[in-house]
Structure formats: C-alpha cells, structure tokens
Amino acid sequence: MSDLYSRRKTLEKILQAVAPIMLEGFTLTPGIDVNRKSLLSTESKSGPKDLVTLFDKKVEAALLEHFAREFPGEVALGEETISASKKHPESVLFEHKSHGLWIFDPIDGTTNYAKAYPFFCVTAAYLAWNTQENLFEPLIGATLNPVSGELFAAHKGGGAWLGNTQIRINPDVSDPQKALFITGFASERSQSGNKSFELFKNITKESLGVRRDGSAALDLAYVAAGRVEGYWEWGLAPWDIASGALLVKEAGGVISRLNGDTLQLGQGDILASTPRLHKWLLSRIEVTGNESA
Ligand code: IPD
Ligand code: CA
C-alpha cells in the first residue's frame, strides 16, 4: 500500500467526519424550514456576492482539528483562515514551498449552501512543490458532496475514484455539438469580465449546452467522472481547483490555463477537458479573448 494511498484514505475519512456539520445548517425545503433561518446567517467577504456562513467557519475549525490529529506537524490551511489573513493565496502557498501543505475549502459553493441548492462540497488537497516544473502540484485530492454522499478522490499515479469505483473522463465525444460543458463566474463578478459571459454565450451556441452549477471543485469532479466534457473558469483560488485538477488528470483528462499554458494553482484560471475537446476549447477561448477583465 503506497504512502499516498493511505494518506488519501485518511483524508477521505476526515471529509466524511465533517459532513454532518455541513448538513446541520442545510435543508432541502428552506421555504418551510423556520429553524434554518435563525441557524444560517451570511456575511460578505471580498464583495456582496462572496458569502461566508457560520458553517463555513465551523467546518473549517473542525477540519483544522482533524488535520492536526491525523497529520501532526504538517501544515493545513483553509479558505477562511487564508482569506482572513488578507494575503494573496499564491504568496501563502510559496511560504510552504520547502515542505508541502494541505489546503482545503470547508464549503465550496457557499452561495448554493446558503440558498439550499444541493450542489456544494468540502474539498481538500495535499500540494508539493515540483522542482522540475517549478510549480505546486496536487499529489492527493478529495471532494465530498455531503447531500448526495458522492466522494471523489485521487492520488498521483493511483487513478481517480468515486467511492470504490474507478472513474474516467468520457473518451467518446469529439463533436462539440454533442458535448456538454460547465463553467462558473467569479464570486466577485467584476473579476469575471465580459469575456466569461461572451465565452458562455459562444460555447452554448456551438455545443449541447453549458451548465453553471456554482461549485468549482464539484464541476471538476464531474469532468473526471465523464458527466461533462469540459469546464473552464477565471478568478478561482487554489483550494477551489487543487483536488479537481488532480481528479481530471488521473481520470485521463487534460488540464491547463485558459491560454493553454501549464496550470498554476495560484493564477486562478483553469481549463479542464477530455483530450479530444481541449484544442477546440482553447481555440474558442482564443477567439473570444482570454483575459479576466
Ligand atoms: C466559489 C465556487 C464557485 C465559483 C466561485 C468560487 P466558494 O467558491 O467555487 O463555483 O464560481 O468563483 O469562489 O466561495 O463557494 O467557496
Ligand atoms: Ca468556500
């Protein structure tokens, strides 16, 4: 049993352990669930559409305890801790270049969580500095949707998994008209810029459709599972995409930046797709323009 495999299994257990906390603040019928209103207050972070709830903080605190217990002496950092430090996420990663670190998002898809739309997750990854490629590389990743119970996980060289089933990207579709995609728009909408909306419109016209589901980590897991053929977005944070980038790679997909360069987790833009549609997507992005504002 490889060390990465056993560390991945421990990570999976950690995510499963915090799922009940996430569900405490959640209901599928918010209109009639009066208790939830007092339970769930939201605050804004970087802008009015960048929300945080009491449960983002509760889950973050629980995760920090679990990481400290299961991986003593290792660095584990969550979105809420990093955001509160006001440091740029990339500079925070660089502080840990020499020894690697765990990064996690206690709730990815907070807007969905706050609105009772059951598409959100807890996601975490172990990152190590790759000296040959000069970048942070995810070696272990896991993403759990506590409502559906779906647990997506991968470690480098070990394939991508949904529970006990190995998953693959969908290798069959080469015609964009038969492909389904997902995208997202940065929570601070001004960061998305018109290019995101133009691209959404253009690819919607030229494909089977483009979904916008509101959790980058689950969107990437859906590419890995072969449910959609591709996903792109600007303005993301490393914890949104680290686990999903590894899942897509281990499931046989291709990941890059939106200009086709090698993915850099701290840069915030990502294109993930099946090998057959990657070039086509890059060409559509180039025609539309690939800047974030
Ligand atoms: C958000 C989600 C969403 C993406 C936003 C992210 P959060 O993360 O991943 O899909 O479009 O850019 O900020 O705020 O819910 O953790
Ligand atoms: Ca979050």
Coordinates of N, CA and C and ligand atoms in Angstrom, one line a residue, residues 45 51 56 79-80 105-110 239-240, ligand 2:
K45 N -17.7 38.7 2.1 CA -16.2 38.9 2.3 C -15.7 39.9 1.4
L51 N -20.0 35.2 -0.2 CA -20.6 34.9 1.1 C -19.8 34.0 2.0
D56 N -19.4 27.7 7.3 CA -18.0 27.7 6.6 C -17.0 27.7 7.8
E79 N -9.6 28.0 3.5 CA -10.0 29.2 2.8 C -10.3 30.3 3.8
E80 N -11.0 30.0 4.9 CA -11.4 31.1 5.8 C -10.2 31.7 6.5
D105 N -11.1 23.8 1.3 CA -12.2 24.7 1.3 C -13.3 24.0 2.1
P106 N -13.7 24.6 3.3 CA -14.7 23.9 4.1 C -16.0 23.8 3.4
I107 N -16.4 24.8 2.6 CA -17.6 24.7 1.8 C -17.3 25.4 0.5
D108 N -17.2 24.6 -0.6 CA -17.1 25.2 -1.9 C -18.5 25.2 -2.5
G109 N -19.0 26.4 -2.8 CA -20.4 26.5 -3.3 C -21.2 27.1 -2.2
T110 N -20.6 28.1 -1.5 CA -21.3 28.7 -0.3 C -22.7 29.3 -0.7
W239 N -7.6 26.5 -3.5 CA -8.4 25.4 -2.8 C -9.6 25.1 -3.6
D240 N -10.1 25.9 -4.5 CA -11.2 25.6 -5.3 C -10.9 24.5 -6.3
Ligands
CA2 CA -15.6 28.3 0.3

